[in-house]
Short mmCIF file of C-alpha atoms in Angstrom, two decimals:
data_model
loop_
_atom_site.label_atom_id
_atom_site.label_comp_id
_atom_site.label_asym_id
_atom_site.label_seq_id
_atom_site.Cartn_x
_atom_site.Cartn_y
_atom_site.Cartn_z
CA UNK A 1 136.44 42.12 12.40
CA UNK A 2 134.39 39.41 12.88
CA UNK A 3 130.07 39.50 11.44
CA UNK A 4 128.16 41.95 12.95
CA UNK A 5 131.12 43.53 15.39
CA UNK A 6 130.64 47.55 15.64
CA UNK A 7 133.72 49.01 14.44
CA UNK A 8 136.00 50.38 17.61
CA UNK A 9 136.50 54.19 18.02
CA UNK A 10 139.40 55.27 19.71
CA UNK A 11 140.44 57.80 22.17
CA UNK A 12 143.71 59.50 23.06
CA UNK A 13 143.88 60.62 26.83
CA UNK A 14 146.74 61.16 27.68
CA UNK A 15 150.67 61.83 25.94
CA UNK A 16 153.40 62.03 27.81
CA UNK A 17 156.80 63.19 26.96
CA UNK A 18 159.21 60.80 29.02
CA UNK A 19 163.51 61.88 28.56
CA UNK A 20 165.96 59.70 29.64
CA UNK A 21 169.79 60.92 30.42
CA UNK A 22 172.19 58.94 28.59
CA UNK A 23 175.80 59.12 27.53
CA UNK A 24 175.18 60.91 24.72
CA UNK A 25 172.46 63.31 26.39
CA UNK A 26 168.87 63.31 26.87
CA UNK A 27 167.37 60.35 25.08
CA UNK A 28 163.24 61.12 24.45
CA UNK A 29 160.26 59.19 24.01
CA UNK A 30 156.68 59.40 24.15
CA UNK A 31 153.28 57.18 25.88
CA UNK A 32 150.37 57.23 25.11
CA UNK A 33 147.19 55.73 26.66
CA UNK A 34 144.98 55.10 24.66
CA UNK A 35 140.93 53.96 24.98
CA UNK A 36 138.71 51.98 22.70
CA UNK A 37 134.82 50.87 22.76
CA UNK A 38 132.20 50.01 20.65
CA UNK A 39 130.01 52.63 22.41
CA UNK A 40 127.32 49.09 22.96
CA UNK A 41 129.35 48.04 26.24
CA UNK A 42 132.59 46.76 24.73
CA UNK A 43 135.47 49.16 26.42
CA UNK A 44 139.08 48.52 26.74
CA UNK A 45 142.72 50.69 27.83
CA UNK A 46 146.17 50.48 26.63
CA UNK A 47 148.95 52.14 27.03
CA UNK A 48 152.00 52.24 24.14
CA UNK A 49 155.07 53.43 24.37
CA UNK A 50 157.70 54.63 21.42
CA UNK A 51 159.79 57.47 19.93
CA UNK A 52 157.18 58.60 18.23
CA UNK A 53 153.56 60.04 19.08
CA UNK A 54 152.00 57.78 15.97
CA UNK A 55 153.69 54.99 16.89
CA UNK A 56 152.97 55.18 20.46
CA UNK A 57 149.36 55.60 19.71
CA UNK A 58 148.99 53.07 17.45
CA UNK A 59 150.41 50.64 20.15
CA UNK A 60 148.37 51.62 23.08
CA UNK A 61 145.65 51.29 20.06
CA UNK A 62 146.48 47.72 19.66
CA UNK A 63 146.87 47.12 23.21
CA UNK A 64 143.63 48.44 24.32
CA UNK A 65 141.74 45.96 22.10
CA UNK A 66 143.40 43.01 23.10
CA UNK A 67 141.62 43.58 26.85
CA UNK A 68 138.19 44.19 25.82
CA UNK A 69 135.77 43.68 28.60
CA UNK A 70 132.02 43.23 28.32
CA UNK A 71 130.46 45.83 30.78
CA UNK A 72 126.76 45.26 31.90
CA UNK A 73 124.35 47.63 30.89
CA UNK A 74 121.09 48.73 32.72
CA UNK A 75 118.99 50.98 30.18
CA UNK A 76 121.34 53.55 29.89
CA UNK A 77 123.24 53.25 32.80
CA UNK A 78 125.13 51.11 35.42
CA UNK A 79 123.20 48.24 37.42
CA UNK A 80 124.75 49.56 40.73
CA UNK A 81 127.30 51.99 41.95
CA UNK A 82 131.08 50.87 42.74
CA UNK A 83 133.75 52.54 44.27
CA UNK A 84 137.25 51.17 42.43
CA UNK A 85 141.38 52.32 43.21
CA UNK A 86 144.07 52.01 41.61
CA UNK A 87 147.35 53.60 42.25
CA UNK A 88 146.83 56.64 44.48
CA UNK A 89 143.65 56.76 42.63
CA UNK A 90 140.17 56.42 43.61
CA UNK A 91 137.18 56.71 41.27
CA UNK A 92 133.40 56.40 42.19
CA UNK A 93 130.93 55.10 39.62
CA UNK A 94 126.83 55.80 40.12
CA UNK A 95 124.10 55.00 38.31
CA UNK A 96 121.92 58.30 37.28
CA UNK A 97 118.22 58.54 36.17
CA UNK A 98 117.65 58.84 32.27
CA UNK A 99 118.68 62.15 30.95
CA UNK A 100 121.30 62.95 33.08
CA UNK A 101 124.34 62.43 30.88
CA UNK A 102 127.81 62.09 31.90
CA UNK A 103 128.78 63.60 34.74
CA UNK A 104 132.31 62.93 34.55
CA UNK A 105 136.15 64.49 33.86
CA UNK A 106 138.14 63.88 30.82
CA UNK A 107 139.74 60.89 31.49
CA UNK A 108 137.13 58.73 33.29
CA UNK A 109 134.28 59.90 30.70
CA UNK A 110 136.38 59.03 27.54
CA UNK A 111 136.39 55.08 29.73
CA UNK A 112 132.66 55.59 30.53
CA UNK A 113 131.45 56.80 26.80
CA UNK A 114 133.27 54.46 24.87
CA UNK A 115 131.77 51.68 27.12
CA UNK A 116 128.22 53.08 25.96
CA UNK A 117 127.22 54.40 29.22
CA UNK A 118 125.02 57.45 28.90
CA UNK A 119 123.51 58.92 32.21
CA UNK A 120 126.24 57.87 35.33
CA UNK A 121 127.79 60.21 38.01
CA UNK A 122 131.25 60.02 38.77
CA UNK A 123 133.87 61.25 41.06
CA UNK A 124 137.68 61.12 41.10
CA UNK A 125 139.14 61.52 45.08
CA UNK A 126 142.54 61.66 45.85
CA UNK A 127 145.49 61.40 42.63
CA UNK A 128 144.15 62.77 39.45
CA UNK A 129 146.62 61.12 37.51
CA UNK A 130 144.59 60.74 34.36
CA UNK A 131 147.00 57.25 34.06
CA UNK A 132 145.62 55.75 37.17
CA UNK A 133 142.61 57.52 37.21
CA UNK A 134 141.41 55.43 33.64
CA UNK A 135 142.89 52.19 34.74
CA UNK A 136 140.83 52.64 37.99
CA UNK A 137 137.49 53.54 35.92
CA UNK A 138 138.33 50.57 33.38
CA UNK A 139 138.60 48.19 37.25
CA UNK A 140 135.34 49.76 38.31
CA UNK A 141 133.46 49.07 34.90
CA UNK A 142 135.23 45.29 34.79
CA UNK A 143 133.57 45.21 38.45
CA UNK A 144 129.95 45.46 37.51
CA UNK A 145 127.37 42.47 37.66
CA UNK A 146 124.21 42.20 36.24
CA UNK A 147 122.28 42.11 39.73
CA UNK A 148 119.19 39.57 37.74
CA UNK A 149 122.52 37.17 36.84
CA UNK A 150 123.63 37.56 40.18
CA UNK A 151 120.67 36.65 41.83
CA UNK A 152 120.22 33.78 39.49
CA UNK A 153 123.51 32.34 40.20
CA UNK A 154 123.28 32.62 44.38
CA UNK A 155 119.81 31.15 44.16
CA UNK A 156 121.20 28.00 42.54
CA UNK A 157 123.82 28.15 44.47
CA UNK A 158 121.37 28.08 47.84
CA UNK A 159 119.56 25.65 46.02
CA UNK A 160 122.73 23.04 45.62
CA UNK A 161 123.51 23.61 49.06
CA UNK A 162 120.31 23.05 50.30
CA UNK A 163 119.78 19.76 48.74
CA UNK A 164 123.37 18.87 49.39
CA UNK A 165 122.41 19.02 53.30
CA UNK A 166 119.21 17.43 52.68
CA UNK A 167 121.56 14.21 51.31
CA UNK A 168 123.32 14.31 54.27
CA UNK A 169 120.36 13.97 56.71
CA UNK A 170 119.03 11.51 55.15
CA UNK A 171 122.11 9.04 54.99
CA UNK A 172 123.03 9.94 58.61
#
């Protein structure tokens, strides 16, 4: 951990028991996807698979902090809404006024609360696959821009072009 880093809390949402026939029968094993955040807008997923619940965990522990992303945070909430698929499924992100909370199901609100969002509305549409459904929350979240940083980048981008046809006037 470097100075200053929050320690990361972790989240189980999902195990899954997955058998495979072999010669000598059914041969099991288990994933896990796992979530981890900072709860200050550090979030990342990972998904580990072993014999073993523990070990499985563990992995999708390890996994899901080497892809942290950096979400932007307005007050509380999101700076816009976003509307983000993956798989079959389809999960809608808003931002909510102060003091609404999380309005979410299990899966997307362990992605949402571990990112250190605090008032947001969501909504999963069609597969509920709480696989998908997290990796599609965790695309949504990685889609956010600060809309000041935004603005500041396509102004100097206007700005370059602007001048850059200016040049061209002038030495035509």
């Amino acid at each position: 951990m470097e100075d200053g880093e929050l320690p990361l809390t972790e989240r189980v949402v999902s195990i899954s028991r997955v058998s495979k026939v072999v010669k000598g029968g059914r041969h099991l094993s288990f994933n896990a996807l796992v979530v981890v955040g900072d709860e200050q807008s550090r979030v990342g997923i990972g998904m580990g698979k072993a014999d073993a619940v523990p070990d499985a965990v563990r992995k999708g522990g390890a996994a899901a902090r080497r892809n942290l992303i950096t979400v932007p945070l307005k007050g509380s909430t999101i700076p816009h809404d976003v509307l983000s698929k993956f798989g079959g499924s389809s999960v809608m992100l808003k931002p909510a006024t102060p003091g609404t909370g999380v309005i979410a199901g299990s899966s997307v609100r362990a992605v949402v609360e571990l990112a250190g969002v605090k008032d947001i509305l969501t909504k999963v549409r069609r597969s509920s696959n709480p696989v998908n459904v997290v990796k599609a929350a965790f695309a949504g979240l990685a889609e956010l821009r600060d809309v000041e940083v935004e603005f500041a980048k396509r102004k100097k981008v206007a700005e370059m072009s602007a001048a850059r046809d200016q040049a061209s006037k002038r030495s035509s």
